[in-house]
Short mmCIF file of C-alpha atoms in Angstrom, two decimals:
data_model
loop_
_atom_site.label_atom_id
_atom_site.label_comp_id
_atom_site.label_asym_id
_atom_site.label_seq_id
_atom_site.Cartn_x
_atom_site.Cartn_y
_atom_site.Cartn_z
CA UNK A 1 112.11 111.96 48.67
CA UNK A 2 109.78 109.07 48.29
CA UNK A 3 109.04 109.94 44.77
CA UNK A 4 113.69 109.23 44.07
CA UNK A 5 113.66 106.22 46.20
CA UNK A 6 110.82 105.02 43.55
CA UNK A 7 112.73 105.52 41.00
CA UNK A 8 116.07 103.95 42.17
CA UNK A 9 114.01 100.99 43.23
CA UNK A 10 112.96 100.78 46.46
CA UNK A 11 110.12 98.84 47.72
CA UNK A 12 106.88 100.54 49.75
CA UNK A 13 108.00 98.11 52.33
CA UNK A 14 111.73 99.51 51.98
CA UNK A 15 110.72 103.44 51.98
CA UNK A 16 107.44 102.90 54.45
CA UNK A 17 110.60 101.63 57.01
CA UNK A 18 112.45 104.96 56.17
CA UNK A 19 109.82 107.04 56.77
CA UNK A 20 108.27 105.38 59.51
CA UNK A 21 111.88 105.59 61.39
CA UNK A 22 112.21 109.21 60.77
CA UNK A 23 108.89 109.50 62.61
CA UNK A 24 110.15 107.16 65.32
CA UNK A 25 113.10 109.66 65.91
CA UNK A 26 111.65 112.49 66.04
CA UNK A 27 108.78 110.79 68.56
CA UNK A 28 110.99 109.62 70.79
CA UNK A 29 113.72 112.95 71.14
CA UNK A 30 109.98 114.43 71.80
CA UNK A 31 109.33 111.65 74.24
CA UNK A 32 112.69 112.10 76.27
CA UNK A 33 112.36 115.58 76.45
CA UNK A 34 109.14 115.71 77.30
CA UNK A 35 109.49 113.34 80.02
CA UNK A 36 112.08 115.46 81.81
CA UNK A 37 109.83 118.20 81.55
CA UNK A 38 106.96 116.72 82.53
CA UNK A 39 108.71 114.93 85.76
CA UNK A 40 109.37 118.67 86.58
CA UNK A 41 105.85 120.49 86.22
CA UNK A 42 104.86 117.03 87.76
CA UNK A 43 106.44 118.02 91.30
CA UNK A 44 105.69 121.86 90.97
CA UNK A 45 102.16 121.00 90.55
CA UNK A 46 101.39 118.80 92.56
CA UNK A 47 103.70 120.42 95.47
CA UNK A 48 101.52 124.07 94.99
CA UNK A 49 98.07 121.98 94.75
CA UNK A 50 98.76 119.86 97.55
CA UNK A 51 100.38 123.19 100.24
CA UNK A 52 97.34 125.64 98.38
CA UNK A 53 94.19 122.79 98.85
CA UNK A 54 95.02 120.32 101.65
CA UNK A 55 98.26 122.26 103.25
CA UNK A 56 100.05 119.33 103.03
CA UNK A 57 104.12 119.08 102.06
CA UNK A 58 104.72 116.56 99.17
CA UNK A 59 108.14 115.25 98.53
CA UNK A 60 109.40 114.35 95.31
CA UNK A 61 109.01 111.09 93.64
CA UNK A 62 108.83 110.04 90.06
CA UNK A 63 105.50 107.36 89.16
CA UNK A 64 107.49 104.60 86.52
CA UNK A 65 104.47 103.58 85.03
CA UNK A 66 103.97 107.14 83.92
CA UNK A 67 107.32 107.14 82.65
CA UNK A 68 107.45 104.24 81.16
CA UNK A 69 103.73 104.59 79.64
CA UNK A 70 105.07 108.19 78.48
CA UNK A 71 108.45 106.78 76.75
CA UNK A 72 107.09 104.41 74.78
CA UNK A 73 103.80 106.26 73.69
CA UNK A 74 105.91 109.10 72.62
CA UNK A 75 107.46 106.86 69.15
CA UNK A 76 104.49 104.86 68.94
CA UNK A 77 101.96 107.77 68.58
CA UNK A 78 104.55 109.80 66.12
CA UNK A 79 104.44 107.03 63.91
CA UNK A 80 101.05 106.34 64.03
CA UNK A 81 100.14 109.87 62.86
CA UNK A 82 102.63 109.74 60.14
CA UNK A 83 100.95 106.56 59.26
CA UNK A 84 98.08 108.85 56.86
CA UNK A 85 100.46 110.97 54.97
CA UNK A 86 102.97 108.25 54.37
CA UNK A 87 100.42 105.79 52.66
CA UNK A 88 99.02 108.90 50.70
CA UNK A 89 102.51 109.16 49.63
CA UNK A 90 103.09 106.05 48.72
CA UNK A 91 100.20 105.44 46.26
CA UNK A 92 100.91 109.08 44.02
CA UNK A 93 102.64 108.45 41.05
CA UNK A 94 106.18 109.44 40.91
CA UNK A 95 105.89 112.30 38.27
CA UNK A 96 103.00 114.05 40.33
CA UNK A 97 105.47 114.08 43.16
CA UNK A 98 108.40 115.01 41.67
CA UNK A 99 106.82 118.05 40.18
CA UNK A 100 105.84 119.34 43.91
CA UNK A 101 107.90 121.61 45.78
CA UNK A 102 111.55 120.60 46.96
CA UNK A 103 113.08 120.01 50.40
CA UNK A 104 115.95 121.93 51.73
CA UNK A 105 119.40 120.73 51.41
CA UNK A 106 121.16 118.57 53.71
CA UNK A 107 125.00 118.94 54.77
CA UNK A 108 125.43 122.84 54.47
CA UNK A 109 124.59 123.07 58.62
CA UNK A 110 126.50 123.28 61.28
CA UNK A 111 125.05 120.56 62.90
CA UNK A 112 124.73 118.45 59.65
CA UNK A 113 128.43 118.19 59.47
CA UNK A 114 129.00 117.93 63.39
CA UNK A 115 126.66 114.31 63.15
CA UNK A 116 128.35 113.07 60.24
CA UNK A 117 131.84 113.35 61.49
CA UNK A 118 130.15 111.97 64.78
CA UNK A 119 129.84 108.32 62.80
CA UNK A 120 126.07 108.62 63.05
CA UNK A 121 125.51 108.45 59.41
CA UNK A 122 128.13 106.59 58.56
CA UNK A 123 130.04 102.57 58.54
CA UNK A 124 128.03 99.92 58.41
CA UNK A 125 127.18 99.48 61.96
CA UNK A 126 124.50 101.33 61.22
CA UNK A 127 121.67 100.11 59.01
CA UNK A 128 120.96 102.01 55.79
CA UNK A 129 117.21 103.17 56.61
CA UNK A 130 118.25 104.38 59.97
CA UNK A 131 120.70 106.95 58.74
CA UNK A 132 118.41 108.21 56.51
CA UNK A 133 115.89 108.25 58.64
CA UNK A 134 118.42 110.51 60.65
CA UNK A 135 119.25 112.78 57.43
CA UNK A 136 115.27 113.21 56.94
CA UNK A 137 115.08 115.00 60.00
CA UNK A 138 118.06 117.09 59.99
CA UNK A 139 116.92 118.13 56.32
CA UNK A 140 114.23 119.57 58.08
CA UNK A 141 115.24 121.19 61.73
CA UNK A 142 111.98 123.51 61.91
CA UNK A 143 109.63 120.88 61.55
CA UNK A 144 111.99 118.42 63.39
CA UNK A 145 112.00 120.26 65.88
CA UNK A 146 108.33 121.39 65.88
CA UNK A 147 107.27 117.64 66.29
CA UNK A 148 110.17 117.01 68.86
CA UNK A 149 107.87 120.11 71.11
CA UNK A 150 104.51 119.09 70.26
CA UNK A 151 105.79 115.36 71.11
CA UNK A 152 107.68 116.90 74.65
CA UNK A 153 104.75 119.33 75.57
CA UNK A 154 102.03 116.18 75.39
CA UNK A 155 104.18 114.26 77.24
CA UNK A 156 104.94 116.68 79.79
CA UNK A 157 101.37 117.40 80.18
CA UNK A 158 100.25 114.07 80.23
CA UNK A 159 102.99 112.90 83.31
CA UNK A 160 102.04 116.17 84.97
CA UNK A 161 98.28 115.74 85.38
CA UNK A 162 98.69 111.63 85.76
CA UNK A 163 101.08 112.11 88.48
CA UNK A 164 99.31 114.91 90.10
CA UNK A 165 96.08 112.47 90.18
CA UNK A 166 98.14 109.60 91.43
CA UNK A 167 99.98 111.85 94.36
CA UNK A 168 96.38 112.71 95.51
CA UNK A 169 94.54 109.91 95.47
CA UNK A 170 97.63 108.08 97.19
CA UNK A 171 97.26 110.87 100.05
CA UNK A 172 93.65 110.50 100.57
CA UNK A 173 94.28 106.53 100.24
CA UNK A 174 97.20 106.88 102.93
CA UNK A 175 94.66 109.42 105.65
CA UNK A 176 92.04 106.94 105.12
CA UNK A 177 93.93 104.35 105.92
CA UNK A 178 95.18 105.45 108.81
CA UNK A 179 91.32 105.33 110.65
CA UNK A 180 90.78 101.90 111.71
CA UNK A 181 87.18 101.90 112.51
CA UNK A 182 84.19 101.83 110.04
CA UNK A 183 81.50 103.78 112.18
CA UNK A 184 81.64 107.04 113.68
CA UNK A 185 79.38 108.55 116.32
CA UNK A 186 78.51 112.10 116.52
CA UNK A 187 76.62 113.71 119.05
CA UNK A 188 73.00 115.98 117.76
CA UNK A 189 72.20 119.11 118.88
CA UNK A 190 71.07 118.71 122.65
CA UNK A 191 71.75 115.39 123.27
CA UNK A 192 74.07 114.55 126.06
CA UNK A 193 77.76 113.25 125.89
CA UNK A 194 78.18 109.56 125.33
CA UNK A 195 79.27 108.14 128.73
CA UNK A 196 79.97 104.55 129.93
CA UNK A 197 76.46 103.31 129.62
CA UNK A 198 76.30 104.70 125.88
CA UNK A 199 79.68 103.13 125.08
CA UNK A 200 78.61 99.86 126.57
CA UNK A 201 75.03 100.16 124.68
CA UNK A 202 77.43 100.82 121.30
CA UNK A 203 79.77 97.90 122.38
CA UNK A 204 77.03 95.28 122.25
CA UNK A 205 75.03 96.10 119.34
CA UNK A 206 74.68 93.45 116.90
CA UNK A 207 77.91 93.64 114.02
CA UNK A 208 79.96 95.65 116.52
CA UNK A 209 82.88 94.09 117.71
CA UNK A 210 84.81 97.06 119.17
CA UNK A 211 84.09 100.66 120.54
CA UNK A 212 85.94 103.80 121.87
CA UNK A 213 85.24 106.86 123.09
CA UNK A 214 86.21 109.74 121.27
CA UNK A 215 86.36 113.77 122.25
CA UNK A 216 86.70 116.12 119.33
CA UNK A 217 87.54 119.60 119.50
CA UNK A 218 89.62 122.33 118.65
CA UNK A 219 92.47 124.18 120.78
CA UNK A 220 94.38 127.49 119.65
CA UNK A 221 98.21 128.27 119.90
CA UNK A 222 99.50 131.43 119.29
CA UNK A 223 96.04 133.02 117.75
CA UNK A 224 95.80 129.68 115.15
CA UNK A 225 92.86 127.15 115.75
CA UNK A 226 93.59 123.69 115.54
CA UNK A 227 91.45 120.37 115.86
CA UNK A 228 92.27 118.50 118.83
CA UNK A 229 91.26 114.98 119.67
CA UNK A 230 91.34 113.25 122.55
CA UNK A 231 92.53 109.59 122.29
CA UNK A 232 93.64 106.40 124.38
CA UNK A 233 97.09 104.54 124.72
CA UNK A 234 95.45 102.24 121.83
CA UNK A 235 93.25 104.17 119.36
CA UNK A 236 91.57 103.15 116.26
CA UNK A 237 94.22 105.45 114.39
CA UNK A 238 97.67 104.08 112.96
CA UNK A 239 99.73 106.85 114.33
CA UNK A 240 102.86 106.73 112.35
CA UNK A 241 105.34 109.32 114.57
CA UNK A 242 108.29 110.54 113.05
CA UNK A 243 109.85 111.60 116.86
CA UNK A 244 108.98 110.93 120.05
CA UNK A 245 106.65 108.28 121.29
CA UNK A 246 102.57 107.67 121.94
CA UNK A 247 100.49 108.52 124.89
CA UNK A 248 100.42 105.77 128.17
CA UNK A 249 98.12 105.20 130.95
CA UNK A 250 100.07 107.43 132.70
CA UNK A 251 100.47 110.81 130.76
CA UNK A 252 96.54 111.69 131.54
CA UNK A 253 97.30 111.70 135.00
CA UNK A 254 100.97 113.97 134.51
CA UNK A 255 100.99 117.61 135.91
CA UNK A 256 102.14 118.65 132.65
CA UNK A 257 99.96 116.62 130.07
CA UNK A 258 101.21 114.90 127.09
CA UNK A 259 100.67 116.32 123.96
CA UNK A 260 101.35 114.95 120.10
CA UNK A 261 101.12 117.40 117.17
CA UNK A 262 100.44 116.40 113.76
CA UNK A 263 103.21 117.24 111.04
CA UNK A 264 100.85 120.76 110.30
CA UNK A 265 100.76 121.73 113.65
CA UNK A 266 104.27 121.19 114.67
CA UNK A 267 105.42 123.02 112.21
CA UNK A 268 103.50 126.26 112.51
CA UNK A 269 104.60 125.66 116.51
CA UNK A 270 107.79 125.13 115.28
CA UNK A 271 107.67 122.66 118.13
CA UNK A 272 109.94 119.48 119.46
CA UNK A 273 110.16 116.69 121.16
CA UNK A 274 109.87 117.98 125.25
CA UNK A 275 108.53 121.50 124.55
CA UNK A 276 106.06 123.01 126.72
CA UNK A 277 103.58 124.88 124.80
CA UNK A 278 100.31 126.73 126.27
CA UNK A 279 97.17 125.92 124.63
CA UNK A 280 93.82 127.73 124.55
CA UNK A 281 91.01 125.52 124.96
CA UNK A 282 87.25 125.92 126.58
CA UNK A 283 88.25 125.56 129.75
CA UNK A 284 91.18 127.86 129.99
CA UNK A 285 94.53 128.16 129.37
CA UNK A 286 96.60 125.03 129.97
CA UNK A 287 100.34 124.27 129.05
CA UNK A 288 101.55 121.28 127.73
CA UNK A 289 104.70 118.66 127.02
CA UNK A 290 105.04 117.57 123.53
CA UNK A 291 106.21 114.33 123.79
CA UNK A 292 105.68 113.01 120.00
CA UNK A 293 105.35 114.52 116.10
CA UNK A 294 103.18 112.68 113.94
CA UNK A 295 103.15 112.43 109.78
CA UNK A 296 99.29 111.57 109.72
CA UNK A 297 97.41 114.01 107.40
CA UNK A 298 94.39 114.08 109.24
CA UNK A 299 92.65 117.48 109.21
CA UNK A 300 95.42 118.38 106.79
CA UNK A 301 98.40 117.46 109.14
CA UNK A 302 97.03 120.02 111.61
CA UNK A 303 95.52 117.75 114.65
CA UNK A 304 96.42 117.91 117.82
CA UNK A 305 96.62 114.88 120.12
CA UNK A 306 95.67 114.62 123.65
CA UNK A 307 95.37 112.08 126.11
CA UNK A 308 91.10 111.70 126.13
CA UNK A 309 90.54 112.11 130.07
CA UNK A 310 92.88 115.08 129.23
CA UNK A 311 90.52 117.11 126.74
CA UNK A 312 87.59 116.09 128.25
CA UNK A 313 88.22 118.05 130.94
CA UNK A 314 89.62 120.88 128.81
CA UNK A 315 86.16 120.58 127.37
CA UNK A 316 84.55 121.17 130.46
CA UNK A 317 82.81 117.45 130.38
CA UNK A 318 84.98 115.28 132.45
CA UNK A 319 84.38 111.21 132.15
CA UNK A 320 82.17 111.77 129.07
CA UNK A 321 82.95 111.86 124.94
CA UNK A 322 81.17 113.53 122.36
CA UNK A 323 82.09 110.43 119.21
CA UNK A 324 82.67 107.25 119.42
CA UNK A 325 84.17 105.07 117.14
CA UNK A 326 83.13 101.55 116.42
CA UNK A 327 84.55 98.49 114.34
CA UNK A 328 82.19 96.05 112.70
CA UNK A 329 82.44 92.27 112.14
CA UNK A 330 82.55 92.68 108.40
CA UNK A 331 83.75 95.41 106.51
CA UNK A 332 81.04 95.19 103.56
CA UNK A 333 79.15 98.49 102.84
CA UNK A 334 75.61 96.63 103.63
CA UNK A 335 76.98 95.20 106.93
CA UNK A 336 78.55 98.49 108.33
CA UNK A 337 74.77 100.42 107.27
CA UNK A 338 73.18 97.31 109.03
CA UNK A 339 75.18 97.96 112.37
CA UNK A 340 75.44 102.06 111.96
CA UNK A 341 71.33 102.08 111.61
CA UNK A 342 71.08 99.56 114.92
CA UNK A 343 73.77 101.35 116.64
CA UNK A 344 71.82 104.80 115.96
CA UNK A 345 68.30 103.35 116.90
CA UNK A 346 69.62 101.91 120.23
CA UNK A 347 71.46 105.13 121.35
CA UNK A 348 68.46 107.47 120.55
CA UNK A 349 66.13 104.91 122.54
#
């Protein structure tokens, strides 16, 4: 084809633009496809990675910048690989390509005649280069469409695995988020509960500005184990409920305490606002009101919230915690070692 558009005149410039818009075609039927693909195997991946390895629930969304990224890479990469073969082409001489092998006919198909009663390749709305661009490709519907795949598979592939990386690192981003302290406080082997002289020891270490007690531990429901921890009316988590309402002052005092499940743990419940449910902890058996659902994805979604004066004593250590968690006047990696190190040395002395 290049070799009769020599010899009826045409430019490299001319024919390079032909070519190069065939290419551009093809890339982006490959891109569009592809996209829509690769939105799909986007959500199915990232839904059966995120319920298999962190049992969370992901909705569907669609990342643009992926798209976008993925709709215009999809033309500009199909030209640039036709880029070798096209200025080999140009440089042969025209009697050493004429004498290769010939290209199939164009016109006899189905869908040949279909786009050219269609106006596609014809009037003058349409410039010269881009309907043969379009001919060039319907000349040729194997390897057409064998680019169009390669083109759509990439691209599927590469919005799959982008937007599976994006939905997970926006999860963890979102769980960390959510825990508003920079220190936490874990009890060793042996040592005994933090109580209010450790959490006033903790409080007024140098670089901490703020301190509360924390009991973590672990309740069953219906034969399934799931961490509890006990917190105030305020924590140092961003609780973000999707029913219901936080604890108060008064729901650790209730003959029925308060309870708020994570999304997890509500669900395997299959539990609502004002249920009473019977948990298993240490201490016995005790039943419960749930008075809030939460969407945090701590512990995978599966946490379950209790007033702290409320699983202490479910723990069998009333007016003591086992954590603590404590905010630090700057939030600088150094500083929060600094005051973790002091807080450490003063609680083991």
């Amino acid at each position: 084809e290049i070799a009769i558009l020599k010899t009826l005149g045409g430019r490299r410039r001319q024919i390079a633009g032909i070519a190069l818009r065939t290419a551009a075609l093809l890339g982006a039927g490959g891109a569009v496809l592809g996209t829509i693909i690769g939105i799909g195997i986007a959500y199915l991946l990232a839904h059966y990675f995120a319920a298999t390895i962190i049992d969370v629930s992901v909705g569907f969304g669609i990342s643009v910048p992926v798209v976008v990224a993925s709709l215009v890479l999809g033309p500009a990469l199909a030209v640039a690989a036709s880029l070798p073969a096209l200025r080999r082409a140009l440089r042969r001489p025209v009697a050493q390509t004429l004498a290769g092998a010939g290209t199939t006919g164009y016109g006899a198909g189905r869908l040949d005649r279909l786009v050219a009663r269609s106006g596609l390749l014809s009037g003058t709305a349409i410039p010269g280069s881009v309907r043969m661009g379009a001919r060039n490709a319907l000349r040729q519907k194997r390897r057409s469409a064998a680019v169009v795949a390669q083109v759509a598979v990439a691209a599927g592939l590469a919005i799959a695995f982008l937007s599976l990386g994006q939905s997970i690192t926006t999860i963890i981003s979102q769980t960390f988020a959510e825990l508003r302290f920079n220190i936490g406080v874990g009890l060793t082997s042996g040592a005994r509960p933090f109580d209010s002289r450790a959490l006033a020891i903790a409080a007024t270490t140098p670089g901490i500005t703020g301190a509360e007690p924390v009991e973590t531990s672990s309740v069953q429901y219906l034969g399934q184990t799931f961490a509890a921890w006990g917190l105030g009316p305020r924590p140092l988590y961003s609780y973000r409920l999707s029913a219901g309402r936080w604890f108060t002052t008064a729901d650790a005092r209730a003959a029925v305490p308060a309870v708020v499940l994570g999304p997890v743990a509500a669900r395997a419940a299959r539990a609502r606002v004002g249920q009473i449910l019977t948990l298993g902890a240490a201490a016995g058996d005790t039943r419960v009101r749930v008075i809030g659902i939460d969407t945090g994805e701590t512990n995978n979604g599966g946490t379950v919230y209790l007033p702290l004066q409320v699983l202490e004593r479910l723990d069998g250590g009333p007016g003591t915690a086992n954590s603590l968690w404590l905010t630090t006047a700057s939030s600088g990696h150094a500083a929060v070692d600094r005051a973790a190190t002091a807080v450490a040395n003063r609680l083991t002395a």
